Short mmCIF file of C-alpha atoms in Angstrom, two decimals:
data_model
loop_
_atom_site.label_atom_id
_atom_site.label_comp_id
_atom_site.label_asym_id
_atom_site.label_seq_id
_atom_site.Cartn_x
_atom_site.Cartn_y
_atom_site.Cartn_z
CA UNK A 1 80.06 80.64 58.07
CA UNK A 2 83.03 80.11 55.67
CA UNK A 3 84.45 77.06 57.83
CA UNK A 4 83.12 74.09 60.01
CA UNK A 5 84.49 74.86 63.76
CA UNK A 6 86.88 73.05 65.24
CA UNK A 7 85.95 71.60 68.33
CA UNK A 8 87.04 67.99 69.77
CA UNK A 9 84.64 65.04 69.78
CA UNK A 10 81.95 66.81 67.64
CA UNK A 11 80.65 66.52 63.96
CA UNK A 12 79.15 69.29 62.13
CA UNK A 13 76.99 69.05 58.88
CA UNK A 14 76.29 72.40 56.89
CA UNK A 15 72.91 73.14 55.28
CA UNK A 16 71.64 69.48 57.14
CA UNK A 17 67.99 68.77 55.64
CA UNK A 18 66.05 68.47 58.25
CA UNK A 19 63.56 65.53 56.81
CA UNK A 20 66.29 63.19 57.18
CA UNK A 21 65.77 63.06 61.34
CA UNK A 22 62.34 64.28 61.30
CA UNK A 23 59.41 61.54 62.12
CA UNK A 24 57.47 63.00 59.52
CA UNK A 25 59.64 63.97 56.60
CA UNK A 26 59.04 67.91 56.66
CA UNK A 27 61.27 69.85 54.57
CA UNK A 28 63.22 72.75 56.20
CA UNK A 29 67.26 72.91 56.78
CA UNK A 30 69.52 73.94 59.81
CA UNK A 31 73.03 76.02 59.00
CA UNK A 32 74.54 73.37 60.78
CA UNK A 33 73.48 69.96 62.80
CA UNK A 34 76.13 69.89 65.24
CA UNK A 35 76.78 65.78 66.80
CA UNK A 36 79.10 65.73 70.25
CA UNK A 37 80.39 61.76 70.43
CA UNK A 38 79.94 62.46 74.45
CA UNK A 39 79.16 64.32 77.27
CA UNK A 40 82.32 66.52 77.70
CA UNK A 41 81.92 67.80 74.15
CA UNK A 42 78.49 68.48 74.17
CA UNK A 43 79.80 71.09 76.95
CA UNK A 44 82.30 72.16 74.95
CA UNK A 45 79.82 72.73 72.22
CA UNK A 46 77.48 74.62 74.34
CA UNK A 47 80.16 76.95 75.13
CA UNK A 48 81.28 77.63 71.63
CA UNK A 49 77.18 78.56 70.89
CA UNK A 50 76.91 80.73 73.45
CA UNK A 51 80.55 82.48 72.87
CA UNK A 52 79.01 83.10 68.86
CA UNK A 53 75.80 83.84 69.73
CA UNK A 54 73.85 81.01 67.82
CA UNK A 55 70.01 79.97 68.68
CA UNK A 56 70.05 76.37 68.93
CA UNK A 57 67.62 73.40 69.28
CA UNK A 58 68.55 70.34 71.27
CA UNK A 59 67.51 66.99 69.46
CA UNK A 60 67.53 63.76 70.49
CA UNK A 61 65.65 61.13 68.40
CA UNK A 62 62.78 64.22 67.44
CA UNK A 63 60.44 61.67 67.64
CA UNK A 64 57.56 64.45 68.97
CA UNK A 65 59.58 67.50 67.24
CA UNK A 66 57.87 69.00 64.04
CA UNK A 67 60.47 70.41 62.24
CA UNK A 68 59.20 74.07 60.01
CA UNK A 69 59.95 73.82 55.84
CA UNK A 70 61.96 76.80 56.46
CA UNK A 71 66.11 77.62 56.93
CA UNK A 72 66.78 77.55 60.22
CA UNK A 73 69.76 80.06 60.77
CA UNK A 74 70.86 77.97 63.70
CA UNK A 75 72.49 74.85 65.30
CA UNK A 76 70.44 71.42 66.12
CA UNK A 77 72.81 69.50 68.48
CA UNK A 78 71.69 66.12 67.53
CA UNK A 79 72.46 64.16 71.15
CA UNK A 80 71.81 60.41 69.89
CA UNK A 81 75.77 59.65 70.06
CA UNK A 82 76.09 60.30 73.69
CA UNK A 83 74.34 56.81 74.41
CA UNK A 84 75.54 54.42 77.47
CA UNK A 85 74.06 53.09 80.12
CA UNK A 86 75.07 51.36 83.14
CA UNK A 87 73.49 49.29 85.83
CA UNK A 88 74.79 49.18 89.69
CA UNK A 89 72.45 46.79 91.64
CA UNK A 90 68.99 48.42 91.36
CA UNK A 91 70.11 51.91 90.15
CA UNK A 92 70.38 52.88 86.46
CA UNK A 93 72.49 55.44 85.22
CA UNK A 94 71.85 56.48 81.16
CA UNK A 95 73.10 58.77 78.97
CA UNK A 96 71.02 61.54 77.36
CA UNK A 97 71.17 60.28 73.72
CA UNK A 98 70.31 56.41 74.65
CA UNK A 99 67.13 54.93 72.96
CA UNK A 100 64.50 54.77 75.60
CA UNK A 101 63.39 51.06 74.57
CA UNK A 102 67.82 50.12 75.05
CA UNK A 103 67.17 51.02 78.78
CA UNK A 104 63.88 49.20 78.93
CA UNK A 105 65.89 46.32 77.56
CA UNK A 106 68.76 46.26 79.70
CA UNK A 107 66.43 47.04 82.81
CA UNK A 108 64.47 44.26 81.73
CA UNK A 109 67.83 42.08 81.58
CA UNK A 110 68.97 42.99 84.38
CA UNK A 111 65.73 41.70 86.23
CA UNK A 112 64.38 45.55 87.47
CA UNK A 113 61.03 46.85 87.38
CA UNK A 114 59.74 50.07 87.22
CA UNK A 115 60.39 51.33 83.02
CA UNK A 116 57.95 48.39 81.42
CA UNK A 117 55.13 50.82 80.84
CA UNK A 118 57.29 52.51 78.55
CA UNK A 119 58.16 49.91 76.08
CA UNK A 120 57.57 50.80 72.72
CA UNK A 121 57.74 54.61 73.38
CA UNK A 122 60.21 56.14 70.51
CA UNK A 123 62.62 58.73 71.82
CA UNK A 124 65.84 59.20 73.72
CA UNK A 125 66.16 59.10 77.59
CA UNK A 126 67.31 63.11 77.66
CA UNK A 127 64.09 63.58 75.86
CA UNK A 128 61.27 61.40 77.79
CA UNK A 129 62.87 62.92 80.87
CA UNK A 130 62.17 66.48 79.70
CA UNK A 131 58.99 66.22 78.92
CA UNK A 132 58.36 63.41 81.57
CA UNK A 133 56.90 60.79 79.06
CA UNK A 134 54.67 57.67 79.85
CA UNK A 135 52.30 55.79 79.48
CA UNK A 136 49.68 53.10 80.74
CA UNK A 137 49.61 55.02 84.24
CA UNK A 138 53.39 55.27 84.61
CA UNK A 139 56.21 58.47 84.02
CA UNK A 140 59.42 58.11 83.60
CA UNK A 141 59.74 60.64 86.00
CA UNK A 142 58.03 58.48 88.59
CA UNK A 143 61.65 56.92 88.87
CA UNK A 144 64.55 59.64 88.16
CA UNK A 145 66.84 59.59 91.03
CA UNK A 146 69.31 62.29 89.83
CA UNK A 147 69.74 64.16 86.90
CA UNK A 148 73.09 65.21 85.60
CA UNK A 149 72.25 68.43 83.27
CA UNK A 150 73.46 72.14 81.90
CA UNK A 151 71.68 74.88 82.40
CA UNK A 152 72.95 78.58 82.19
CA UNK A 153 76.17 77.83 81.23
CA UNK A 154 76.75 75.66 84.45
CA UNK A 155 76.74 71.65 84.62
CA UNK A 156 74.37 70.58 87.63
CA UNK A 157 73.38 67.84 89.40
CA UNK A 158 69.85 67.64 90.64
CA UNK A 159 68.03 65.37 93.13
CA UNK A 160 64.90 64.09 91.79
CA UNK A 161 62.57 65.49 94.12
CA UNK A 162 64.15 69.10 93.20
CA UNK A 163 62.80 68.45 89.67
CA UNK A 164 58.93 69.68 88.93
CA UNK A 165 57.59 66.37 87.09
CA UNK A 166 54.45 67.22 85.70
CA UNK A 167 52.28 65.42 83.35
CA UNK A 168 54.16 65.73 80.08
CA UNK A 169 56.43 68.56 81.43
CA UNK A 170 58.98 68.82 83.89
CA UNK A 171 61.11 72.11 85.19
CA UNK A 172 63.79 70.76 82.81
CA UNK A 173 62.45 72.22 79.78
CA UNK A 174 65.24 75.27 79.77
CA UNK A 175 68.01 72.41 80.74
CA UNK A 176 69.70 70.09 78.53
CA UNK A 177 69.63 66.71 80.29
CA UNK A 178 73.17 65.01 80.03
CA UNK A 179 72.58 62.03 81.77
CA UNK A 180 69.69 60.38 84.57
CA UNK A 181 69.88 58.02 87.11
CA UNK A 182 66.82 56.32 87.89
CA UNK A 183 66.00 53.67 90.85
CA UNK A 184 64.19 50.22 90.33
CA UNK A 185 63.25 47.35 91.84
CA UNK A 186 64.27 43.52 91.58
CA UNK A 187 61.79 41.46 90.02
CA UNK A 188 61.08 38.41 90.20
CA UNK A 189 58.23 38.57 87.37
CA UNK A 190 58.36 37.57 83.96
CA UNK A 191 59.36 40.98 82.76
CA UNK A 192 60.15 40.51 79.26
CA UNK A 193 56.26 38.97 78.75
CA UNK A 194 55.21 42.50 80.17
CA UNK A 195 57.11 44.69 77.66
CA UNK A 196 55.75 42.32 74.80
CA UNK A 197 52.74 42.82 76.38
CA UNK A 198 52.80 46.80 76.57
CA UNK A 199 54.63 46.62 72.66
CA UNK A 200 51.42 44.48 71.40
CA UNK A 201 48.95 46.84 73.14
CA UNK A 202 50.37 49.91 72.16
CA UNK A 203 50.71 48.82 68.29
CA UNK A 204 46.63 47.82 68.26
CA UNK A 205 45.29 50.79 70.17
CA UNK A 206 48.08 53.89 68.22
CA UNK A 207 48.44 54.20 64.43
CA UNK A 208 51.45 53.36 62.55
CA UNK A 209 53.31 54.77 60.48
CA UNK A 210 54.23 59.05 60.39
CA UNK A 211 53.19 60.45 63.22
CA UNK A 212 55.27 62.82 66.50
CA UNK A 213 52.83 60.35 68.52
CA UNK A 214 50.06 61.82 70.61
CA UNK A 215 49.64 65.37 69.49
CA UNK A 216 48.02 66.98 72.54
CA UNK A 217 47.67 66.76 76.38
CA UNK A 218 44.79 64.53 77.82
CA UNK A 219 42.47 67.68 79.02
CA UNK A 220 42.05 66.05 82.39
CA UNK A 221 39.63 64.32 82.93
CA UNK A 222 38.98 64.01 79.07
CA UNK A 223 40.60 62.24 76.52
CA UNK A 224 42.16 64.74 73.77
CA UNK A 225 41.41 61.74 71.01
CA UNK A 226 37.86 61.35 72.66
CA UNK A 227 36.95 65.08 72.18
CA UNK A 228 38.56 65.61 68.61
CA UNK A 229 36.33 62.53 67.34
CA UNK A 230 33.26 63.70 68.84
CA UNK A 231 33.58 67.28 67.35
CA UNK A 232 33.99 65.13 64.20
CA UNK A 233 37.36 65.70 62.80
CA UNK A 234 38.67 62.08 62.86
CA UNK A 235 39.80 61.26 59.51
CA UNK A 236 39.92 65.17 58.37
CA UNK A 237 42.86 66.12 56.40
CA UNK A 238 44.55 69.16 55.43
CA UNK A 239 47.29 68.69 52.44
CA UNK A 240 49.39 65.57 53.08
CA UNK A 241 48.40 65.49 57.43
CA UNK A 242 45.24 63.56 58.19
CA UNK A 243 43.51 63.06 61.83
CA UNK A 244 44.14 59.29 62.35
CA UNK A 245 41.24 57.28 61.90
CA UNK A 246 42.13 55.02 64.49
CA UNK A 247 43.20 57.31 67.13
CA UNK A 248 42.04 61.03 66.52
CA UNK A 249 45.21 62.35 68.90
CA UNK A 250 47.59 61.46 65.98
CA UNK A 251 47.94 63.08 62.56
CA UNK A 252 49.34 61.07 60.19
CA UNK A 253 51.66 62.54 56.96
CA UNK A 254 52.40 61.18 53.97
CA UNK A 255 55.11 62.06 51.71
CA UNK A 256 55.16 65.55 50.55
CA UNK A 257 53.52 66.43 53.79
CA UNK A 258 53.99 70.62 54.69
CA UNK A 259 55.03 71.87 58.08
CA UNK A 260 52.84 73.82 57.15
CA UNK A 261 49.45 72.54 56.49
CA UNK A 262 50.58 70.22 60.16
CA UNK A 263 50.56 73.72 62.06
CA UNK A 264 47.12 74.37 60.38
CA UNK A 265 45.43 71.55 61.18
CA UNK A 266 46.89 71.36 64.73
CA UNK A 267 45.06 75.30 64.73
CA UNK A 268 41.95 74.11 63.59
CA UNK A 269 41.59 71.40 65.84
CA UNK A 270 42.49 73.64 68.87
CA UNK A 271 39.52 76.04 67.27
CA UNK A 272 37.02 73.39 66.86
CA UNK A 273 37.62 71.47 70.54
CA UNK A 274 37.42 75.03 72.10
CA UNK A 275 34.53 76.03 70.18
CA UNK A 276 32.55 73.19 70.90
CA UNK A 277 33.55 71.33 73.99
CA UNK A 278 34.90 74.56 75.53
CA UNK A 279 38.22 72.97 75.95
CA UNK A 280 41.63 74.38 75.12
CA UNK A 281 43.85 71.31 73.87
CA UNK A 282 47.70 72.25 74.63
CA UNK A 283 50.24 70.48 72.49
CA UNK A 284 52.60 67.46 73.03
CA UNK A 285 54.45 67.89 70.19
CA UNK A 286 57.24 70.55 69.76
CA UNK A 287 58.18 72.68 67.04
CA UNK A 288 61.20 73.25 66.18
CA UNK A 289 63.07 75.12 63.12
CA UNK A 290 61.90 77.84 61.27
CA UNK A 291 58.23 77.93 59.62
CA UNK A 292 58.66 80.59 57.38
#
């Protein structure tokens, strides 16, 4: 590609690496990372891909995405600019790109209940809707109302009882969410002391630091950290990607850390669970890029 397309609203970056929006500072590049400023040119975008042809990976803050060390001869359409939210009575509508904890804030503000379980959780809203993230007994998907998204070339609007919310998955997984509307309730609680609440509990129980959060599935009705301890891999590392040591669901990478060596360990901790608990572990996390 000799020149940057043109299109309105949109920002492309050739040869982007990839470690400066990945969570765990993996090394691989994309031809281009393609930013729309807003809804209507993320369409427009979407329609210039699929005119050319390009694969393409929709991003939002990749805060579960492992990225491959490879050249990715593709687009990432990085959504985080399309952020906005707005707040009629106890309904909130939110753009795809918005930080999940800046609509747990201005619910919060606004006096509705429903998101505090979710405080704390990194990611965009177009993201945790996707894959229908939680935590502490609630999903996000608990409270969608309508989802505004695009999905073979057509923008739809979807109910949300026409979505499959599933734990950790939804039916939107071959959509790109564009915006969702979600439906509270007025509180008269001391809101604000729950999200500190959920932020404080969530920072002594999960590790710091580099980590795409929980890597697998809880096998119901086990715990995927619970099983990977007792098969003894807690602490194991592989390269720069170690099993946390206080939660065994979360590998932690240093700097330098391989795509590579996070695939293998992921592998051999799928091998080891099976082998000896006779339980197939499914990832969280997504990959993304090219791991060759």
């Amino acid at each position: 590609m000799e020149t940057l397309p043109d299109i309105g609203g949109v920002r492309f970056l050739r040869n982007f690496p990839l470690d400066r929006i990945s969570f765990v500072g993996t090394k691989g590049r994309t031809l281009l990372l393609a930013r729309p400023e807003g809804v209507e040119a993320l369409i427009n975008l979407m329609n210039w891909i699929a005119c050319e042809g390009y694969v393409y990976f929709v991003s939002g803050l990749c805060s579960n995405t492992l990225f491959g060390d490879g050249f990715f001869n593709g687009i990432v359409v990085d959504t985080r600019c399309i952020s906005g939210i707005e707040v009629r009575g106890e309904r909130v509508k939110c753009l795809c790109g918005t930080k999940l904890s800046q609509l747990v804030d201005a619910c919060v503000h606004a006096g509705l209940s429903g998101l505090e379980e979710l405080a704390g959780i990194p990611g965009t809203v177009g993201g945790a809707v996707v894959m229908n993230a939680g935590a502490f007994g609630r999903s996000i998907g608990d409270l969608v109302e309508q989802v505004e998204c695009w999905v073979d070339g057509e923008r739809v609007c979807l109910k949300g009882n026409e979505v499959e919310f599933d734990y950790r998955t939804s039916s939107l997984k071959h959509c790109i969410v564009m915006s969702a509307t979600f439906k509270l309730s007025l509180s008269k609680w001391n809101l604000k002391k729950r999200v500190n609440d959920v932020i404080i509990a969530r920072k002594s129980k999960f590790p710091q630091g580099r980590t795409l959060g929980s890597v697998f599935k809880n096998p119901f009705p086990f715990y995927a950290g619970k099983v990977i301890e007792e098969v003894g891999l807690k602490g194991y590392s592989m390269g720069q990607v170690k099993v946390s040591e206080r939660h065994a669901n979360f590998i932690v990478s240093e700097r330098g850390a391989k795509a590579g060596d996070y695939v293998r360990l992921v592998s051999l901790i799928k091998e080891c669970v099976l082998n000896n608990k006779g339980i197939l572990l499914a990832e969280e996390i997504v990959y993304a890029g090219s791991f060759q």
